[in-house]
PDB file of C-alpha atoms in Angstrom:
ATOM      1  CA  MET A   1       1.896 -48.526 -48.702  1.00  0.00           C
ATOM      2  CA  THR A   2       1.867 -44.861 -47.686  1.00  0.00           C
ATOM      3  CA  ALA A   3       2.221 -42.378 -50.545  1.00  0.00           C
ATOM      4  CA  THR A   4       5.303 -40.194 -50.231  1.00  0.00           C
ATOM      5  CA  THR A   5       6.263 -36.898 -51.787  1.00  0.00           C
ATOM      6  CA  ASN A   6       8.856 -34.156 -51.571  1.00  0.00           C
ATOM      7  CA  VAL A   7       9.961 -31.003 -53.375  1.00  0.00           C
ATOM      8  CA  LEU A   8      11.947 -32.922 -56.027  1.00  0.00           C
ATOM      9  CA  ILE A   9       8.863 -34.967 -56.909  1.00  0.00           C
ATOM     10  CA  ALA A  10       6.923 -31.707 -57.134  1.00  0.00           C
ATOM     11  CA  LEU A  11       9.573 -30.296 -59.481  1.00  0.00           C
ATOM     12  CA  LYS A  12       9.407 -33.373 -61.705  1.00  0.00           C
ATOM     13  CA  ASN A  13       5.609 -33.192 -61.805  1.00  0.00           C
ATOM     14  CA  ILE A  14       5.876 -29.569 -62.943  1.00  0.00           C
ATOM     15  CA  LEU A  15       8.336 -30.535 -65.681  1.00  0.00           C
ATOM     16  CA  ASP A  16       6.256 -33.513 -66.786  1.00  0.00           C
ATOM     17  CA  ARG A  17       3.155 -31.331 -67.011  1.00  0.00           C
ATOM     18  CA  ASN A  18       5.202 -28.687 -68.868  1.00  0.00           C
ATOM     19  CA  SER A  19       2.764 -25.930 -67.952  1.00  0.00           C
ATOM     20  CA  CYS A  20       2.261 -23.505 -65.098  1.00  0.00           C
ATOM     21  CA  ARG A  21      -1.154 -22.380 -66.247  1.00  0.00           C
ATOM     22  CA  LEU A  22      -3.597 -22.265 -63.331  1.00  0.00           C
ATOM     23  CA  THR A  23      -6.971 -23.840 -63.934  1.00  0.00           C
ATOM     24  CA  PRO A  24     -10.265 -23.185 -62.107  1.00  0.00           C
ATOM     25  CA  ILE A  25     -11.083 -25.446 -59.179  1.00  0.00           C
ATOM     26  CA  PHE A  26     -14.756 -26.183 -58.607  1.00  0.00           C
ATOM     27  CA  ARG A  27     -16.573 -27.031 -55.415  1.00  0.00           C
ATOM     28  CA  SER A  28     -19.573 -29.337 -55.275  1.00  0.00           C
ATOM     29  CA  ASN A  29     -21.860 -26.299 -55.597  1.00  0.00           C
ATOM     30  CA  GLY A  30     -20.296 -25.503 -58.975  1.00  0.00           C
ATOM     31  CA  LEU A  31     -18.564 -22.299 -57.856  1.00  0.00           C
ATOM     32  CA  ALA A  32     -14.955 -21.746 -58.920  1.00  0.00           C
ATOM     33  CA  ASN A  33     -12.175 -20.720 -56.543  1.00  0.00           C
ATOM     34  CA  THR A  34     -10.203 -17.472 -56.865  1.00  0.00           C
ATOM     35  CA  ALA A  35      -6.812 -17.136 -58.574  1.00  0.00           C
ATOM     36  CA  GLY A  36      -5.056 -17.204 -55.203  1.00  0.00           C
ATOM     37  CA  ASP A  37      -6.795 -20.442 -54.347  1.00  0.00           C
ATOM     38  CA  SER A  38      -5.846 -21.815 -57.771  1.00  0.00           C
ATOM     39  CA  LEU A  39      -2.146 -21.220 -57.023  1.00  0.00           C
ATOM     40  CA  GLU A  40      -2.477 -23.094 -53.743  1.00  0.00           C
ATOM     41  CA  TYR A  41      -4.204 -25.990 -55.474  1.00  0.00           C
ATOM     42  CA  PHE A  42      -1.594 -26.015 -58.240  1.00  0.00           C
ATOM     43  CA  ILE A  43       1.229 -26.333 -55.700  1.00  0.00           C
ATOM     44  CA  LYS A  44      -0.666 -29.071 -53.846  1.00  0.00           C
ATOM     45  CA  ASP A  45      -1.256 -30.890 -57.125  1.00  0.00           C
ATOM     46  CA  MET A  46       2.454 -30.842 -57.915  1.00  0.00           C
ATOM     47  CA  PHE A  47       3.311 -32.323 -54.514  1.00  0.00           C
ATOM     48  CA  CYS A  48       0.401 -34.789 -54.649  1.00  0.00           C
ATOM     49  CA  THR A  49       0.845 -36.804 -57.826  1.00  0.00           C
ATOM     50  CA  GLY A  50      -2.502 -37.307 -59.550  1.00  0.00           C
ATOM     51  CA  GLY A  51      -4.220 -34.287 -58.056  1.00  0.00           C
ATOM     52  CA  ILE A  52      -3.958 -32.316 -61.291  1.00  0.00           C
ATOM     53  CA  LEU A  53      -6.232 -34.860 -63.017  1.00  0.00           C
ATOM     54  CA  HIS A  54      -9.215 -33.587 -61.029  1.00  0.00           C
ATOM     55  CA  SER A  55     -10.952 -30.208 -61.198  1.00  0.00           C
ATOM     56  CA  VAL A  56     -13.466 -30.722 -58.376  1.00  0.00           C
ATOM     57  CA  GLU A  57     -12.265 -29.871 -54.873  1.00  0.00           C
ATOM     58  CA  GLU A  58     -13.752 -32.971 -53.258  1.00  0.00           C
ATOM     59  CA  ASP A  59     -11.964 -35.255 -55.734  1.00  0.00           C
ATOM     60  CA  LYS A  60      -8.673 -33.474 -55.223  1.00  0.00           C
ATOM     61  CA  ASN A  61      -8.980 -33.852 -51.456  1.00  0.00           C
ATOM     62  CA  LYS A  62      -9.101 -37.631 -51.826  1.00  0.00           C
ATOM     63  CA  ILE A  63      -5.686 -37.479 -53.480  1.00  0.00           C
ATOM     64  CA  TYR A  64      -4.347 -34.968 -50.958  1.00  0.00           C
ATOM     65  CA  ASP A  65      -5.339 -37.249 -48.077  1.00  0.00           C
ATOM     66  CA  GLN A  66      -2.790 -39.765 -49.340  1.00  0.00           C
ATOM     67  CA  TYR A  67       0.121 -37.319 -49.154  1.00  0.00           C
ATOM     68  CA  LEU A  68      -0.713 -34.552 -46.691  1.00  0.00           C
ATOM     69  CA  SER A  69      -1.111 -34.530 -42.928  1.00  0.00           C
ATOM     70  CA  TRP A  70      -2.646 -31.040 -43.052  1.00  0.00           C
ATOM     71  CA  LYS A  71      -4.578 -29.736 -46.070  1.00  0.00           C
ATOM     72  CA  GLY A  72      -4.846 -26.163 -44.835  1.00  0.00           C
ATOM     73  CA  ASN A  73      -7.459 -23.478 -44.236  1.00  0.00           C
ATOM     74  CA  SER A  74      -7.629 -19.691 -44.370  1.00  0.00           C
ATOM     75  CA  SER A  75      -6.641 -19.185 -40.726  1.00  0.00           C
ATOM     76  CA  ASN A  76      -3.507 -21.225 -40.045  1.00  0.00           C
ATOM     77  CA  PHE A  77       0.107 -21.435 -41.208  1.00  0.00           C
ATOM     78  CA  PRO A  78       1.378 -23.128 -43.347  1.00  0.00           C
ATOM     79  CA  ASP A  79      -1.022 -23.773 -46.212  1.00  0.00           C
ATOM     80  CA  PHE A  80      -0.319 -27.519 -46.118  1.00  0.00           C
ATOM     81  CA  ILE A  81       2.011 -30.051 -44.512  1.00  0.00           C
ATOM     82  CA  VAL A  82       3.435 -33.152 -46.195  1.00  0.00           C
ATOM     83  CA  LYS A  83       3.191 -36.353 -44.161  1.00  0.00           C
ATOM     84  CA  GLN A  84       6.490 -36.741 -42.303  1.00  0.00           C
ATOM     85  CA  GLY A  85       7.799 -33.945 -44.502  1.00  0.00           C
ATOM     86  CA  VAL A  86       7.884 -30.218 -45.071  1.00  0.00           C
ATOM     87  CA  GLY A  87       5.345 -27.465 -44.608  1.00  0.00           C
ATOM     88  CA  VAL A  88       4.528 -25.438 -47.724  1.00  0.00           C
ATOM     89  CA  GLU A  89       3.281 -21.856 -47.912  1.00  0.00           C
ATOM     90  CA  PRO A  90       2.284 -20.532 -51.380  1.00  0.00           C
ATOM     91  CA  LYS A  91       2.492 -16.760 -51.869  1.00  0.00           C
ATOM     92  CA  LYS A  92       0.932 -15.129 -54.934  1.00  0.00           C
ATOM     93  CA  MET A  93       2.172 -11.931 -56.545  1.00  0.00           C
ATOM     94  CA  ASN A  94       0.642 -10.223 -59.573  1.00  0.00           C
ATOM     95  CA  GLY A  95       2.856  -9.391 -62.520  1.00  0.00           C
ATOM     96  CA  LYS A  96       6.622  -9.666 -62.880  1.00  0.00           C
ATOM     97  CA  GLY A  97       7.523  -7.622 -59.803  1.00  0.00           C
ATOM     98  CA  THR A  98       9.963  -8.867 -57.177  1.00  0.00           C
ATOM     99  CA  GLY A  99       8.802  -6.633 -54.350  1.00  0.00           C
ATOM    100  CA  SER A 100       8.443  -7.828 -50.787  1.00  0.00           C
ATOM    101  CA  LEU A 101       6.016 -10.585 -49.874  1.00  0.00           C
ATOM    102  CA  SER A 102       3.373  -9.522 -47.367  1.00  0.00           C
ATOM    103  CA  LEU A 103       3.245 -11.879 -44.359  1.00  0.00           C
ATOM    104  CA  ASN A 104       0.930  -9.693 -42.252  1.00  0.00           C
ATOM    105  CA  SER A 105       1.123 -10.449 -38.530  1.00  0.00           C
ATOM    106  CA  SER A 106       3.208 -13.632 -38.811  1.00  0.00           C
ATOM    107  CA  PHE A 107       6.994 -13.285 -39.015  1.00  0.00           C
ATOM    108  CA  PRO A 108       8.872 -15.391 -41.635  1.00  0.00           C
ATOM    109  CA  LYS A 109       9.829 -18.908 -40.663  1.00  0.00           C
ATOM    110  CA  ALA A 110      12.779 -21.101 -41.512  1.00  0.00           C
ATOM    111  CA  TYR A 111      11.156 -23.990 -39.643  1.00  0.00           C
ATOM    112  CA  ILE A 112       7.963 -24.773 -37.807  1.00  0.00           C
ATOM    113  CA  TYR A 113       7.677 -26.465 -34.423  1.00  0.00           C
ATOM    114  CA  PRO A 114       4.651 -28.020 -32.698  1.00  0.00           C
ATOM    115  CA  ASP A 115       4.219 -24.812 -30.671  1.00  0.00           C
ATOM    116  CA  THR A 116       4.764 -22.369 -33.561  1.00  0.00           C
ATOM    117  CA  GLN A 117       2.331 -19.454 -33.494  1.00  0.00           C
ATOM    118  CA  ASN A 118      -0.664 -19.855 -35.808  1.00  0.00           C
ATOM    119  CA  LEU A 119       0.080 -23.522 -36.500  1.00  0.00           C
ATOM    120  CA  PRO A 120      -3.089 -25.643 -36.690  1.00  0.00           C
ATOM    121  CA  PRO A 121      -4.021 -27.477 -33.472  1.00  0.00           C
ATOM    122  CA  LYS A 122      -1.898 -30.559 -32.910  1.00  0.00           C
ATOM    123  CA  GLU A 123      -4.866 -32.907 -33.162  1.00  0.00           C
ATOM    124  CA  LEU A 124      -5.626 -31.646 -36.684  1.00  0.00           C
ATOM    125  CA  ILE A 125      -2.189 -32.592 -38.051  1.00  0.00           C
ATOM    126  CA  ASN A 126      -2.582 -36.233 -39.018  1.00  0.00           C
ATOM    127  CA  GLU A 127       0.829 -37.766 -38.380  1.00  0.00           C
ATOM    128  CA  ARG A 128       3.054 -39.132 -35.657  1.00  0.00           C
ATOM    129  CA  GLU A 129       5.042 -37.000 -33.213  1.00  0.00           C
ATOM    130  CA  TRP A 130       7.506 -34.510 -34.706  1.00  0.00           C
ATOM    131  CA  ASP A 131       9.912 -31.881 -33.375  1.00  0.00           C
ATOM    132  CA  LYS A 132      10.723 -29.640 -36.344  1.00  0.00           C
ATOM    133  CA  LYS A 133       9.798 -29.260 -39.995  1.00  0.00           C
ATOM    134  CA  SER A 134      11.355 -27.254 -42.800  1.00  0.00           C
ATOM    135  CA  ILE A 135       9.190 -24.681 -44.569  1.00  0.00           C
ATOM    136  CA  ILE A 136       9.077 -24.092 -48.323  1.00  0.00           C
ATOM    137  CA  TYR A 137       7.821 -20.756 -49.628  1.00  0.00           C
ATOM    138  CA  ALA A 138       6.239 -21.333 -53.055  1.00  0.00           C
ATOM    139  CA  VAL A 139       6.240 -17.864 -54.593  1.00  0.00           C
ATOM    140  CA  GLY A 140       4.286 -17.541 -57.823  1.00  0.00           C
ATOM    141  CA  ASN A 141       4.170 -14.426 -60.001  1.00  0.00           C
ATOM    142  CA  LEU A 142       0.869 -14.552 -61.867  1.00  0.00           C
ATOM    143  CA  ASP A 143      -0.078 -13.052 -65.216  1.00  0.00           C
ATOM    144  CA  ARG A 144      -3.693 -12.185 -64.470  1.00  0.00           C
ATOM    145  CA  ASN A 145      -4.504 -11.843 -68.171  1.00  0.00           C
ATOM    146  CA  ASN A 146      -4.213 -15.564 -68.809  1.00  0.00           C
ATOM    147  CA  ASP A 147      -3.960 -17.158 -65.339  1.00  0.00           C
ATOM    148  CA  LYS A 148      -0.428 -18.376 -66.063  1.00  0.00           C
ATOM    149  CA  LEU A 149       2.574 -18.116 -63.778  1.00  0.00           C
ATOM    150  CA  LEU A 150       5.354 -15.910 -65.085  1.00  0.00           C
ATOM    151  CA  ARG A 151       7.779 -17.156 -62.451  1.00  0.00           C
ATOM    152  CA  LEU A 152       7.741 -19.768 -59.666  1.00  0.00           C
ATOM    153  CA  TRP A 153      10.174 -20.144 -56.791  1.00  0.00           C
ATOM    154  CA  LEU A 154      10.271 -23.113 -54.436  1.00  0.00           C
ATOM    155  CA  ALA A 155      12.543 -21.736 -51.722  1.00  0.00           C
ATOM    156  CA  TYR A 156      13.368 -23.468 -48.462  1.00  0.00           C
ATOM    157  CA  GLY A 157      12.930 -20.940 -45.665  1.00  0.00           C
ATOM    158  CA  ASN A 158      16.261 -21.817 -44.053  1.00  0.00           C
ATOM    159  CA  THR A 159      18.115 -20.574 -47.158  1.00  0.00           C
ATOM    160  CA  PHE A 160      17.117 -16.934 -46.588  1.00  0.00           C
ATOM    161  CA  ILE A 161      15.242 -16.687 -43.259  1.00  0.00           C
ATOM    162  CA  ALA A 162      16.897 -16.495 -39.842  1.00  0.00           C
ATOM    163  CA  GLU A 163      16.134 -18.587 -36.767  1.00  0.00           C
ATOM    164  CA  GLU A 164      12.907 -17.843 -34.895  1.00  0.00           C
ATOM    165  CA  ARG A 165      14.794 -16.294 -31.967  1.00  0.00           C
ATOM    166  CA  VAL A 166      15.786 -13.347 -34.171  1.00  0.00           C
ATOM    167  CA  TYR A 167      12.176 -12.357 -34.804  1.00  0.00           C
ATOM    168  CA  SER A 168      10.741 -13.289 -31.419  1.00  0.00           C
ATOM    169  CA  GLY A 169      13.625 -11.431 -29.749  1.00  0.00           C
ATOM    170  CA  LEU A 170      12.762  -8.254 -31.649  1.00  0.00           C
ATOM    171  CA  LYS A 171       9.123  -8.567 -30.596  1.00  0.00           C
ATOM    172  CA  SER A 172      10.185  -8.890 -26.958  1.00  0.00           C
ATOM    173  CA  LYS A 173      12.370  -5.790 -27.178  1.00  0.00           C
ATOM    174  CA  ILE A 174       9.537  -3.763 -28.705  1.00  0.00           C
ATOM    175  CA  LYS A 175       7.130  -4.903 -25.995  1.00  0.00           C
ATOM    176  CA  ASP A 176       9.626  -4.024 -23.255  1.00  0.00           C
ATOM    177  CA  THR A 177      10.131  -0.575 -24.772  1.00  0.00           C
ATOM    178  CA  ILE A 178       6.388   0.088 -24.940  1.00  0.00           C
ATOM    179  CA  GLU A 179       5.881  -1.010 -21.342  1.00  0.00           C
ATOM    180  CA  ASN A 180       8.640   1.364 -20.201  1.00  0.00           C
ATOM    181  CA  LEU A 181       7.082   4.293 -22.064  1.00  0.00           C
ATOM    182  CA  THR A 182       3.675   4.215 -20.446  1.00  0.00           C
ATOM    183  CA  ASN A 183       1.834   3.379 -17.263  1.00  0.00           C
ATOM    184  CA  ALA A 184      -0.929   1.770 -19.293  1.00  0.00           C
ATOM    185  CA  GLU A 185      -1.529  -1.962 -19.074  1.00  0.00           C
ATOM    186  CA  PHE A 186       0.238  -3.982 -21.812  1.00  0.00           C
ATOM    187  CA  VAL A 187      -1.527  -7.255 -22.685  1.00  0.00           C
ATOM    188  CA  PRO A 188       0.140  -9.754 -25.077  1.00  0.00           C
ATOM    189  CA  SER A 189      -2.066 -11.052 -27.890  1.00  0.00           C
ATOM    190  CA  VAL A 190      -1.854 -13.360 -30.898  1.00  0.00           C
ATOM    191  CA  GLU A 191      -1.168 -10.399 -33.194  1.00  0.00           C
ATOM    192  CA  PHE A 192       1.304  -8.403 -31.107  1.00  0.00           C
ATOM    193  CA  GLY A 193      -0.333  -6.890 -28.109  1.00  0.00           C
ATOM    194  CA  ARG A 194      -2.816  -4.371 -26.700  1.00  0.00           C
ATOM    195  CA  ILE A 195      -2.262  -1.355 -24.493  1.00  0.00           C
ATOM    196  CA  LYS A 196      -5.276  -1.021 -22.244  1.00  0.00           C
ATOM    197  CA  LYS A 197      -6.491   2.069 -20.393  1.00  0.00           C
ATOM    198  CA  VAL A 198      -4.435   4.540 -22.400  1.00  0.00           C
ATOM    199  CA  ASP A 199      -6.484   7.551 -21.221  1.00  0.00           C
ATOM    200  CA  PRO A 200      -6.914   8.738 -17.592  1.00  0.00           C
ATOM    201  CA  LEU A 201     -10.392   7.157 -17.262  1.00  0.00           C
ATOM    202  CA  GLY A 202      -9.325   3.900 -18.884  1.00  0.00           C
ATOM    203  CA  ASN A 203     -11.845   4.119 -21.713  1.00  0.00           C
ATOM    204  CA  THR A 204      -9.402   3.680 -24.615  1.00  0.00           C
ATOM    205  CA  ASN A 205      -7.302   0.719 -25.726  1.00  0.00           C
ATOM    206  CA  LEU A 206      -4.591   0.620 -28.408  1.00  0.00           C
ATOM    207  CA  ARG A 207      -4.374  -2.471 -30.587  1.00  0.00           C
ATOM    208  CA  LEU A 208      -0.879  -3.294 -31.896  1.00  0.00           C
ATOM    209  CA  ARG A 209      -0.365  -5.381 -34.995  1.00  0.00           C
ATOM    210  CA  GLY A 210       2.902  -6.296 -36.695  1.00  0.00           C
ATOM    211  CA  MET A 211       3.038  -6.211 -40.503  1.00  0.00           C
ATOM    212  CA  TRP A 212       5.950  -8.387 -41.589  1.00  0.00           C
ATOM    213  CA  GLU A 213       7.392  -8.447 -45.109  1.00  0.00           C
ATOM    214  CA  LEU A 214       9.835 -10.894 -46.703  1.00  0.00           C
ATOM    215  CA  ALA A 215      12.148 -10.327 -49.657  1.00  0.00           C
ATOM    216  CA  HIS A 216      11.191 -12.122 -52.873  1.00  0.00           C
ATOM    217  CA  PRO A 217      13.533 -15.114 -53.499  1.00  0.00           C
ATOM    218  CA  GLU A 218      14.231 -13.734 -56.980  1.00  0.00           C
ATOM    219  CA  ALA A 219      15.678 -10.572 -55.416  1.00  0.00           C
ATOM    220  CA  VAL A 220      17.699 -12.563 -52.868  1.00  0.00           C
ATOM    221  CA  PHE A 221      19.199 -15.182 -55.199  1.00  0.00           C
ATOM    222  CA  GLN A 222      19.301 -13.400 -58.579  1.00  0.00           C
ATOM    223  CA  LYS A 223      23.103 -13.184 -58.612  1.00  0.00           C
ATOM    224  CA  PHE A 224      23.432 -16.977 -58.341  1.00  0.00           C
ATOM    225  CA  LEU A 225      21.237 -17.780 -61.360  1.00  0.00           C
ATOM    226  CA  LYS A 226      22.827 -19.112 -64.557  1.00  0.00           C
ATOM    227  CA  MET A 227      19.884 -19.722 -66.881  1.00  0.00           C
ATOM    228  CA  ARG A 228      19.247 -16.434 -68.647  1.00  0.00           C
ATOM    229  CA  ASP A 229      17.695 -17.370 -71.991  1.00  0.00           C
ATOM    230  CA  ILE A 230      14.388 -19.216 -71.973  1.00  0.00           C
ATOM    231  CA  PRO A 231      11.722 -19.395 -74.697  1.00  0.00           C
ATOM    232  CA  GLN A 232       9.490 -16.339 -74.988  1.00  0.00           C
ATOM    233  CA  GLY A 233       6.336 -16.786 -72.927  1.00  0.00           C
ATOM    234  CA  ALA A 234       7.808 -19.621 -70.866  1.00  0.00           C
ATOM    235  CA  THR A 235       7.539 -19.807 -67.067  1.00  0.00           C
ATOM    236  CA  LYS A 236      10.871 -19.741 -65.205  1.00  0.00           C
ATOM    237  CA  ILE A 237      11.048 -22.245 -62.328  1.00  0.00           C
ATOM    238  CA  ASN A 238      13.640 -22.138 -59.541  1.00  0.00           C
ATOM    239  CA  LEU A 239      14.180 -24.411 -56.556  1.00  0.00           C
ATOM    240  CA  ILE A 240      16.695 -23.671 -53.817  1.00  0.00           C
ATOM    241  CA  ILE A 241      17.416 -26.228 -51.099  1.00  0.00           C
ATOM    242  CA  SER A 242      20.291 -26.588 -48.644  1.00  0.00           C
ATOM    243  CA  GLU A 243      22.690 -29.446 -49.290  1.00  0.00           C
ATOM    244  CA  ALA A 244      21.782 -30.838 -45.858  1.00  0.00           C
ATOM    245  CA  ASP A 245      18.053 -30.910 -46.690  1.00  0.00           C
ATOM    246  CA  TYR A 246      18.781 -32.381 -50.127  1.00  0.00           C
ATOM    247  CA  ARG A 247      20.655 -35.282 -48.557  1.00  0.00           C
ATOM    248  CA  LEU A 248      17.711 -36.005 -46.255  1.00  0.00           C
ATOM    249  CA  ILE A 249      15.386 -36.642 -49.212  1.00  0.00           C
ATOM    250  CA  GLU A 250      15.282 -40.408 -49.594  1.00  0.00           C
ATOM    251  CA  LYS A 251      13.057 -40.707 -52.670  1.00  0.00           C
ATOM    252  CA  LYS A 252      14.720 -38.673 -55.404  1.00  0.00           C
ATOM    253  CA  PRO A 253      13.033 -38.871 -58.818  1.00  0.00           C
ATOM    254  CA  ASP A 254      15.072 -39.297 -61.988  1.00  0.00           C
ATOM    255  CA  LEU A 255      15.593 -35.843 -63.501  1.00  0.00           C
ATOM    256  CA  SER A 256      18.434 -36.883 -65.822  1.00  0.00           C
ATOM    257  CA  LEU A 257      16.351 -36.563 -69.001  1.00  0.00           C
ATOM    258  CA  TYR A 258      15.717 -32.875 -68.313  1.00  0.00           C
ATOM    259  CA  ILE A 259      19.311 -32.242 -67.215  1.00  0.00           C
ATOM    260  CA  GLU A 260      20.804 -33.929 -70.302  1.00  0.00           C
ATOM    261  CA  SER A 261      18.503 -31.976 -72.623  1.00  0.00           C
ATOM    262  CA  GLY A 262      19.633 -28.713 -71.038  1.00  0.00           C
ATOM    263  CA  LYS A 263      16.140 -27.787 -69.893  1.00  0.00           C
ATOM    264  CA  LEU A 264      17.116 -28.238 -66.234  1.00  0.00           C
ATOM    265  CA  ILE A 265      20.270 -26.893 -64.630  1.00  0.00           C
ATOM    266  CA  LYS A 266      21.353 -28.160 -61.206  1.00  0.00           C
ATOM    267  CA  HIS A 267      24.328 -26.534 -59.558  1.00  0.00           C
ATOM    268  CA  LYS A 268      25.772 -26.248 -56.061  1.00  0.00           C
ATOM    269  CA  VAL A 269      26.632 -22.799 -54.720  1.00  0.00           C
ATOM    270  CA  LEU A 270      27.574 -21.132 -51.453  1.00  0.00           C
ATOM    271  CA  ILE A 271      25.159 -18.499 -50.162  1.00  0.00           C
ATOM    272  CA  PRO A 272      25.279 -16.295 -47.039  1.00  0.00           C
ATOM    273  CA  ASN A 273      24.123 -17.990 -43.856  1.00  0.00           C
ATOM    274  CA  PRO A 274      20.828 -16.310 -42.810  1.00  0.00           C
ATOM    275  CA  ASN A 275      21.925 -16.432 -39.175  1.00  0.00           C
ATOM    276  CA  TYR A 276      25.610 -15.469 -39.533  1.00  0.00           C
ATOM    277  CA  SER A 277      26.320 -13.162 -42.454  1.00  0.00           C
ATOM    278  CA  LEU A 278      30.069 -13.894 -42.372  1.00  0.00           C
ATOM    279  CA  ASP A 279      29.470 -17.623 -42.899  1.00  0.00           C
ATOM    280  CA  ASN A 280      28.185 -19.515 -45.932  1.00  0.00           C
ATOM    281  CA  ILE A 281      25.942 -22.517 -46.414  1.00  0.00           C
ATOM    282  CA  SER A 282      25.982 -24.935 -49.332  1.00  0.00           C
ATOM    283  CA  VAL A 283      22.797 -25.165 -51.396  1.00  0.00           C
ATOM    284  CA  TYR A 284      21.542 -26.783 -54.569  1.00  0.00           C
ATOM    285  CA  LEU A 285      19.926 -24.438 -57.066  1.00  0.00           C
ATOM    286  CA  PHE A 286      17.674 -25.900 -59.743  1.00  0.00           C
ATOM    287  CA  GLU A 287      16.720 -23.770 -62.748  1.00  0.00           C
ATOM    288  CA  THR A 288      14.258 -24.780 -65.429  1.00  0.00           C
ATOM    289  CA  TYR A 289      11.151 -23.608 -67.297  1.00  0.00           C
ATOM    290  CA  THR A 290       7.821 -24.772 -68.652  1.00  0.00           C
ATOM    291  CA  ASP A 291       5.948 -23.728 -71.780  1.00  0.00           C
TER     292      ASP A 291
END
């Protein structure tokens, strides 16, 4: 039987663990990973039940192989992909700030497609054919003094990110404008583009690189939050998922114990549609905390 997972299972695993303290991950050579790596492993562990029991990378990977079709690397987006499920991209921030998330040369994504820029090669994603996957941004604010998360958001991209055409359309307009401003040769590239032969002798090229930023989910959804008072030193956890995506999750874990105790709040709200600001979409917002 194939192991299955989803964001609700990840949320339950976080609640069951009752801690968002990041622990060192060791490779076979005995070296520990960085704090950023530790956040990525923590999120993987919460999606891949049992992963948290291991501290050695090789042992964790054996668990991840059961749940993930792509375990990630430093070059491709997203960080990992659940088998027949979502893509997940952890983003680490230091301290309590809710400033913009740096995405560098890759624009934000509500979904990924087989031809999405910077996606790993098709043959490296170990699952059957697929057309579209939702993306979850796992945004963790880290207290570097004790390697503990101050805040964690699990936010579906389609709740606050527009369709790909919005971003790709802007890139096309910028390219067209540049080409109309100069007689130099414009060459598209993975980053954004290059303008070759800028000077009369053609000795100079200009490299263009986009630097995209995305609003922190806390800044976007703050006005919809209900849980204000949590124990001092606790980690606030939020999950936002569209009602449509929630209905598609077949295996929903039992969260009633946490809801009845008041530690977990689940409520349905209407938020602005990322593609049409005059429309709304229905979402579920989960609010909880860990010690």
